[in-house]
Amino acid sequence: MKLSELNTGEKGVIVKVTGRGMFRKRIMEMGFIGGEEVLSVRNAPLNDPVHYKVMGYDVSLRRSEAELIEVLPFSANAATGADNAKAPNTQPLTLSSNDVRTMARERGHTINVALVGNPNSGKTTMFNLLTGAHEHVGNYSGVTVDARCGIFRQGDYTFRIFDLPGTYSLSSYSPEERYVRSHLEDEHPDVIVNIVDASNPERNFYLTSQLIDMDMPMVVALNMFDTVQRSGGSIDYKSLSHLIGAPAVPVSGRSSLGMKELFEAVIRVYEGSEPSLRHIHINYGEELEEGITHMRRALKKIEHIDRHISKRLIAIRLLEKDADTELFIKSLPGGDIVLEERDEHSAYVESIIREDVETAVADARYGFVSGALLETFRRGDIGKREYSKAIDIVVTHRLLGFPIFLLFMWIMFEATFRFGALPMQWIETGVTWLGDFIGRIMPGGPLRDLAVDGIIGGVGGVLVFLPNILILYLFISFMEDSGYMARAAFIMDKIMHKMGLHGKSFIPLVMGFGCNVPAIMASRTIESRSSRMVTMLINPLMSCSARLPVYLLLVGTFFPGREGFVLFALYASGIALAVVMARLFKKILFKGEDLPFVMELPPYRLPTLRSVLVHVWEKGKQYLRKMGGVILVASIVIWFLGYFPLQPEGATEAAMEENSYIGRLGKFIEPALAPLGFDWKMSVCLLGGMAAKEVVVSTLGVLGMPEFTATAALSFMFFVLIYFPCIATITAISSEAGSWKWGAFAVVYTCMLAWIVSALVYNIGVWIGCSG
């Protein structure tokens, strides 16, 4: 709890002091240090400030200052967070001084660390290495769209590590920039670890310069330092530490080089014993500095600005006309007067420097970065950037780029079927053997039929496609980790532009080949709301891995020898439909701005075997968990509906199925889907597929294969491609869009589009004589 929450007469033990710069140092010099007892003596007449007793001294603190001090009270209920509301007659327990000191020491040895860095700086790789988490690492911006928390221990300290979204700056333009900035300002991490790509420090250190302005405890991790050394380059990190006022530590997130030293520096910064730690001001030039000084004086007149926020930083942001800062100041008493003074000083400064303040501030920051690196950084002769340029000459070529991309996609689908065929047969043989074995050892009756036909037949029918799923994710993971996915976005920008989007939207769409849910969440990184909404609404048209078992089952049966081509055609059709629908949505629903295509092309990196295998294994586990959950339940429900009510003896199997509950349901909806070539079994399979597309296969495993023709099979696959994605995807769309009406809209438009396309496919196929 916060010191400000101690009631008059209550005692506590100080855990830690948060805050920043000289304020934090002054508070600690007054005796508010970890492990010391503090007594709340009395409040002032207006409830502020508060009189405290610490280390034998009487000290008064404002409540805003006391909120930056974490304490443990001498009350077991308060210390442990117990709820006394349920036991009103229970007296609070009193802990001994030693007990509370022990608890305070343990909590005081917990350090909250925020990982901050540019996209592709290796931030999430380091997070995974430290915490053992299996978050996916992609070599393109926008993989981390939310903060992830993990635990790491070293020595006597426990580190709570937050992996924040990758961002190039701390402006309030993009969602990830706003998220990172609000996390740092609202959550007050004990130490920021700024992860910098040491092979490209010029661009990465711009964010560092903004963190310096925030005046928060920081350690700079010079990631990929081994790459710099291999290229013949060098960084004088000790001199750099002195220049930026924060320790700079050489590390490698891929090989764990320097991790121990990095967190030793974090501990020194946290304890205030780091010799290089000092607050520095980036010099913005005489005219700008004069404007900053005037704004700081104006801000001192406002009493409601928290002390942990740097007045200098607020002044700089106001002069830059930062929208979020303007809203914050405007909401405070006297804020309008401050904004008027800002306009006056900003106009005066711009009249002298003859450019806008935002440009001048950015130039000064880059000047500070260039000066610091000029003294400490020597670039190697050959690096990954040069290799990347050589590869890009081919893969992003004006004429060759698109055919190479299509070739890679075709290879992916062909390999998914070819390489997965043999292990698929092994699993299928095993499932058949298990069903026969259970059928022999169990006595006849509903329970045996449930086990053999419902559980083994339903779940086993989906399990056989696990190798194909893993192979598909292997290719997608390689594309993401190597950096080729960013090139694919570059290549597809022209098509995206025709859709009213841009290349950055292509990343969530390709991620949709794996799973639509995280792909929709990844669309948060698209700055334009209209582009973000369109990207989310067309994402279900990307064939996720859950649809793949349906395709493989029918393609292998009806299109032997042409499996890879048909798979490629299905996925390409989904993309083509997405193009058409995006164009319609942009013209009718979202007539928004057309943003320029700005996206980094990171250097190519050979993915580590561990990274790729971890990604594939995690997706495999998700697939297996789904089979033990929704698919198992759906298989049992479908078996029950197909088994009951029991029919009279002598009834044929076909009559028993048609007269069952599921048969009656299928017959009821069959007329609506008959123009697509579907019988009642196929109609029921589509109903089950609303929960998860794998249920379509498990339903076929329970009911048996319908009377398919090649044309009907193709029509069925197109329907599965387009209609109702799954409940989880609809939920994700509703959540990200902020309204269930968009989830409902996705359900309606995909089902209507599926009916139209499948009807065309079936009737054209019949017309040209391909029904056999």
Short mmCIF file of C-alpha atoms in Angstrom, two decimals, residues 181-471:
data_model
loop_
_atom_site.label_atom_id
_atom_site.label_comp_id
_atom_site.label_asym_id
_atom_site.label_seq_id
_atom_site.Cartn_x
_atom_site.Cartn_y
_atom_site.Cartn_z
CA ARG A 181 4.08 6.27 -22.68
CA SER A 182 1.05 5.76 -20.45
CA HIS A 183 2.59 2.62 -18.90
CA LEU A 184 5.79 4.46 -17.99
CA GLU A 185 3.95 7.49 -16.59
CA ASP A 186 1.13 5.66 -14.81
CA GLU A 187 2.77 2.45 -13.57
CA HIS A 188 6.10 4.03 -12.52
CA PRO A 189 8.45 1.06 -13.18
CA ASP A 190 11.43 0.99 -10.82
CA VAL A 191 13.89 0.74 -13.71
CA ILE A 192 13.54 1.04 -17.49
CA VAL A 193 15.70 -1.27 -19.58
CA ASN A 194 16.05 0.45 -22.94
CA ILE A 195 16.98 -2.23 -25.47
CA VAL A 196 18.97 -0.82 -28.37
CA ASP A 197 20.02 -2.60 -31.56
CA ALA A 198 23.76 -1.96 -31.25
CA SER A 199 24.26 -2.58 -34.97
CA ASN A 200 22.00 0.38 -35.80
CA PRO A 201 22.34 2.78 -32.85
CA GLU A 202 21.65 6.04 -34.72
CA ARG A 203 17.96 5.28 -35.19
CA ASN A 204 17.49 3.39 -31.91
CA PHE A 205 18.97 6.11 -29.70
CA TYR A 206 16.28 8.63 -30.69
CA LEU A 207 13.93 6.78 -28.31
CA THR A 208 16.72 6.79 -25.71
CA SER A 209 16.91 10.58 -25.95
CA GLN A 210 13.18 10.80 -25.17
CA LEU A 211 13.61 8.49 -22.17
CA ILE A 212 16.41 10.77 -20.95
CA ASP A 213 13.94 13.68 -21.03
CA MET A 214 11.55 11.62 -18.88
CA ASP A 215 14.22 11.52 -16.14
CA MET A 216 13.41 7.96 -15.04
CA PRO A 217 15.90 5.35 -13.73
CA MET A 218 17.26 3.63 -16.82
CA VAL A 219 19.76 1.04 -18.05
CA VAL A 220 20.63 0.81 -21.75
CA ALA A 221 21.05 -2.73 -23.10
CA LEU A 222 23.28 -2.69 -26.20
CA ASN A 223 21.69 -5.75 -27.79
CA MET A 224 23.31 -7.76 -30.61
CA PHE A 225 26.68 -6.54 -29.39
CA ASP A 226 28.25 -9.76 -30.66
CA THR A 227 27.06 -8.88 -34.17
CA VAL A 228 28.85 -5.52 -33.94
CA GLN A 229 32.06 -7.23 -32.85
CA ARG A 230 31.89 -9.84 -35.62
CA SER A 231 31.52 -7.08 -38.20
CA GLY A 232 34.68 -5.40 -36.93
CA GLY A 233 32.86 -2.56 -35.17
CA SER A 234 33.10 -1.39 -31.57
CA ILE A 235 31.22 0.65 -28.95
CA ASP A 236 32.98 2.35 -26.03
CA TYR A 237 30.06 1.61 -23.71
CA LYS A 238 31.77 3.03 -20.61
CA SER A 239 32.19 6.45 -22.22
CA LEU A 240 28.69 6.20 -23.64
CA SER A 241 27.32 5.56 -20.14
CA HIS A 242 28.87 8.79 -18.93
CA LEU A 243 27.53 10.80 -21.87
CA ILE A 244 23.90 9.63 -21.54
CA GLY A 245 23.82 9.50 -17.72
CA ALA A 246 22.80 5.83 -17.57
CA PRO A 247 24.79 2.58 -17.59
CA ALA A 248 25.12 1.00 -21.06
CA VAL A 249 25.71 -2.76 -20.96
CA PRO A 250 26.69 -4.95 -23.96
CA VAL A 251 24.31 -7.94 -24.28
CA SER A 252 22.98 -10.49 -26.72
CA GLY A 253 19.40 -11.70 -26.31
CA ARG A 254 20.11 -14.68 -28.56
CA SER A 255 23.12 -16.04 -26.68
CA SER A 256 22.50 -14.65 -23.13
CA LEU A 257 25.76 -12.65 -23.35
CA GLY A 258 25.86 -9.96 -20.66
CA MET A 259 22.53 -10.79 -19.00
CA LYS A 260 24.05 -11.12 -15.54
CA GLU A 261 25.91 -7.83 -15.93
CA LEU A 262 22.77 -6.12 -17.24
CA PHE A 263 20.72 -6.96 -14.16
CA GLU A 264 23.59 -6.15 -11.83
CA ALA A 265 23.40 -2.67 -13.38
CA VAL A 266 19.61 -2.68 -12.85
CA ILE A 267 20.15 -3.43 -9.16
CA ARG A 268 22.74 -0.64 -8.83
CA VAL A 269 20.38 1.85 -10.48
CA TYR A 270 17.52 0.70 -8.23
CA GLU A 271 19.67 1.07 -5.12
CA GLY A 272 21.09 4.40 -6.28
CA SER A 273 24.69 3.14 -6.27
CA GLU A 274 25.36 3.24 -10.02
CA PRO A 275 28.28 5.69 -10.58
CA SER A 276 27.29 6.66 -14.13
CA LEU A 277 23.69 7.47 -13.18
CA ARG A 278 23.00 11.19 -13.40
CA HIS A 279 20.29 13.44 -14.75
CA ILE A 280 21.29 15.23 -17.91
CA HIS A 281 19.48 17.81 -20.03
CA ILE A 282 19.61 17.53 -23.79
CA ASN A 283 20.44 21.01 -25.05
CA TYR A 284 17.80 22.14 -27.55
CA GLY A 285 19.49 25.39 -28.47
CA GLU A 286 19.27 28.87 -26.98
CA GLU A 287 15.88 29.85 -28.40
CA LEU A 288 14.16 26.56 -27.53
CA GLU A 289 15.73 26.44 -24.08
CA GLU A 290 14.39 29.92 -23.41
CA GLY A 291 10.91 28.76 -24.42
CA ILE A 292 11.23 25.66 -22.19
CA THR A 293 12.24 27.87 -19.24
CA HIS A 294 9.22 30.13 -19.73
CA MET A 295 6.89 27.13 -19.91
CA ARG A 296 8.34 25.59 -16.75
CA ARG A 297 7.62 28.83 -14.89
CA ALA A 298 4.05 28.80 -16.18
CA LEU A 299 3.58 25.17 -15.14
CA LYS A 300 4.72 25.90 -11.56
CA LYS A 301 1.53 27.92 -11.13
CA ILE A 302 -0.52 24.74 -11.53
CA GLU A 303 -0.72 22.79 -8.26
CA HIS A 304 -2.28 19.59 -9.61
CA ILE A 305 0.66 18.26 -11.65
CA ASP A 306 2.15 15.18 -10.00
CA ARG A 307 5.71 15.58 -8.79
CA HIS A 308 6.82 12.39 -10.53
CA ILE A 309 6.22 14.02 -13.93
CA SER A 310 9.10 16.17 -15.13
CA LYS A 311 8.03 19.80 -15.66
CA ARG A 312 10.76 20.13 -18.28
CA LEU A 313 9.31 17.18 -20.20
CA ILE A 314 5.79 18.67 -20.06
CA ALA A 315 7.17 21.99 -21.28
CA ILE A 316 8.90 20.34 -24.24
CA ARG A 317 5.77 18.39 -25.18
CA LEU A 318 3.61 21.50 -24.97
CA LEU A 319 5.96 23.38 -27.28
CA GLU A 320 5.81 20.38 -29.65
CA LYS A 321 1.99 20.68 -29.53
CA ASP A 322 1.62 17.12 -28.23
CA ALA A 323 -2.12 16.41 -28.30
CA ASP A 324 -2.33 14.24 -25.16
CA THR A 325 -0.32 16.73 -23.09
CA GLU A 326 -2.52 19.60 -24.28
CA LEU A 327 -5.65 17.72 -23.17
CA PHE A 328 -4.05 16.96 -19.79
CA ILE A 329 -3.09 20.60 -19.13
CA LYS A 330 -6.44 21.89 -20.40
CA SER A 331 -8.24 19.69 -17.84
CA LEU A 332 -6.41 21.38 -14.93
CA PRO A 333 -7.39 24.67 -13.24
CA GLY A 334 -5.42 27.41 -14.96
CA GLY A 335 -4.54 25.18 -17.87
CA ASP A 336 -6.06 27.50 -20.48
CA ILE A 337 -3.72 30.29 -19.38
CA VAL A 338 -0.71 27.95 -19.72
CA LEU A 339 -1.78 26.98 -23.25
CA GLU A 340 -2.13 30.64 -24.19
CA GLU A 341 1.42 31.28 -22.98
CA ARG A 342 2.54 28.21 -24.92
CA ASP A 343 1.08 29.59 -28.14
CA GLU A 344 2.84 32.88 -27.56
CA HIS A 345 6.26 31.35 -26.81
CA SER A 346 5.93 28.75 -29.55
CA ALA A 347 5.18 31.41 -32.17
CA TYR A 348 8.08 33.53 -30.92
CA VAL A 349 10.55 30.61 -31.05
CA GLU A 350 9.39 29.55 -34.53
CA SER A 351 9.76 33.10 -35.84
CA ILE A 352 13.42 33.05 -34.80
CA ILE A 353 14.45 29.52 -35.80
CA ARG A 354 12.24 29.65 -38.95
CA GLU A 355 10.90 26.10 -38.54
CA ASP A 356 8.29 24.43 -36.36
CA VAL A 357 9.24 23.46 -32.81
CA GLU A 358 8.59 19.75 -33.34
CA THR A 359 11.17 19.61 -36.15
CA ALA A 360 13.67 21.63 -34.14
CA VAL A 361 13.30 19.31 -31.12
CA ALA A 362 13.74 16.21 -33.30
CA ASP A 363 16.83 17.73 -34.94
CA ALA A 364 18.33 18.53 -31.53
CA ARG A 365 17.73 14.99 -30.30
CA TYR A 366 19.36 13.49 -33.38
CA GLY A 367 22.20 15.97 -32.89
CA PHE A 368 22.67 14.73 -29.31
CA VAL A 369 22.61 11.11 -30.53
CA SER A 370 25.11 11.82 -33.32
CA GLY A 371 27.45 13.58 -30.94
CA ALA A 372 27.39 10.78 -28.39
CA LEU A 373 27.92 8.07 -31.03
CA LEU A 374 30.64 10.02 -32.83
CA GLU A 375 32.81 9.66 -29.74
CA THR A 376 31.89 6.08 -28.83
CA PHE A 377 30.75 4.08 -31.90
CA ARG A 378 32.78 2.70 -34.79
CA ARG A 379 30.84 0.89 -37.51
CA GLY A 380 32.19 -2.36 -38.91
CA ASP A 381 33.06 -2.83 -42.56
CA ILE A 382 30.49 -5.55 -43.30
CA GLY A 383 27.20 -6.14 -41.54
CA LYS A 384 23.83 -7.67 -41.90
CA ARG A 385 22.46 -4.53 -43.50
CA GLU A 386 24.73 -5.09 -46.52
CA TYR A 387 23.67 -8.73 -46.82
CA SER A 388 20.05 -7.62 -46.48
CA LYS A 389 20.46 -5.10 -49.29
CA ALA A 390 21.91 -7.79 -51.55
CA ILE A 391 18.99 -10.15 -50.85
CA ASP A 392 16.44 -7.36 -51.27
CA ILE A 393 17.73 -6.60 -54.75
CA VAL A 394 16.18 -9.94 -55.74
CA VAL A 395 13.21 -10.56 -53.42
CA THR A 396 11.80 -7.01 -53.65
CA HIS A 397 12.62 -6.56 -57.35
CA ARG A 398 9.95 -4.70 -59.33
CA LEU A 399 9.36 -7.69 -61.63
CA LEU A 400 10.66 -10.67 -59.64
CA GLY A 401 9.37 -9.80 -56.16
CA PHE A 402 5.75 -10.81 -56.63
CA PRO A 403 6.44 -14.13 -58.46
CA ILE A 404 8.98 -15.06 -55.75
CA PHE A 405 6.37 -14.37 -53.08
CA LEU A 406 3.75 -16.50 -54.88
CA LEU A 407 6.32 -19.28 -55.39
CA PHE A 408 7.13 -19.28 -51.68
CA MET A 409 3.44 -19.46 -50.79
CA TRP A 410 2.89 -22.36 -53.24
CA ILE A 411 5.91 -24.23 -51.80
CA MET A 412 4.43 -23.73 -48.31
CA PHE A 413 1.09 -25.30 -49.22
CA GLU A 414 2.65 -28.09 -51.30
CA ALA A 415 5.03 -29.00 -48.45
CA THR A 416 2.17 -28.85 -45.95
CA PHE A 417 0.40 -31.62 -47.84
CA ARG A 418 3.39 -33.68 -49.11
CA PHE A 419 5.54 -33.74 -45.98
CA GLY A 420 2.54 -34.17 -43.72
CA ALA A 421 1.09 -37.13 -45.64
CA LEU A 422 3.25 -39.87 -44.10
CA PRO A 423 2.96 -38.89 -40.40
CA MET A 424 -0.75 -38.27 -41.04
CA GLN A 425 -1.09 -41.90 -42.18
CA TRP A 426 0.75 -43.10 -39.06
CA ILE A 427 -1.63 -41.20 -36.77
CA GLU A 428 -4.64 -42.35 -38.80
CA THR A 429 -3.51 -45.98 -38.45
CA GLY A 430 -3.05 -45.48 -34.72
CA VAL A 431 -6.53 -43.95 -34.33
CA THR A 432 -8.09 -46.83 -36.30
CA TRP A 433 -6.24 -49.40 -34.18
CA LEU A 434 -7.34 -47.69 -30.97
CA GLY A 435 -10.98 -47.61 -32.11
CA ASP A 436 -10.88 -51.31 -33.03
CA PHE A 437 -9.19 -52.18 -29.72
CA ILE A 438 -11.75 -50.28 -27.62
CA GLY A 439 -14.55 -51.81 -29.70
CA ARG A 440 -13.28 -55.32 -28.91
CA ILE A 441 -12.76 -54.94 -25.17
CA MET A 442 -15.93 -52.99 -24.31
CA PRO A 443 -19.37 -54.62 -24.22
CA GLY A 444 -21.84 -53.47 -26.86
CA GLY A 445 -24.14 -50.59 -26.10
CA PRO A 446 -24.32 -46.76 -26.08
CA LEU A 447 -21.17 -46.36 -23.97
CA ARG A 448 -19.02 -48.29 -26.45
CA ASP A 449 -20.57 -46.43 -29.38
CA LEU A 450 -19.82 -43.12 -27.64
CA ALA A 451 -16.18 -44.08 -27.04
CA VAL A 452 -15.56 -45.49 -30.53
CA ASP A 453 -17.76 -43.37 -32.79
CA GLY A 454 -18.09 -40.18 -30.74
CA ILE A 455 -14.79 -39.60 -28.94
CA ILE A 456 -12.23 -41.58 -30.95
CA GLY A 457 -13.96 -41.04 -34.29
CA GLY A 458 -14.55 -37.32 -33.69
CA VAL A 459 -11.34 -36.26 -31.95
CA GLY A 460 -9.17 -38.76 -33.85
CA GLY A 461 -10.49 -37.42 -37.15
CA VAL A 462 -9.00 -34.02 -36.26
CA LEU A 463 -5.83 -35.32 -34.58
CA VAL A 464 -4.55 -36.88 -37.82
CA PHE A 465 -3.98 -33.39 -39.28
CA LEU A 466 -1.59 -32.26 -36.52
CA PRO A 467 1.56 -32.82 -38.68
CA ASN A 468 0.15 -30.61 -41.43
CA ILE A 469 -0.67 -27.86 -38.93
CA LEU A 470 2.88 -27.96 -37.54
CA ILE A 471 4.43 -27.77 -41.01
#
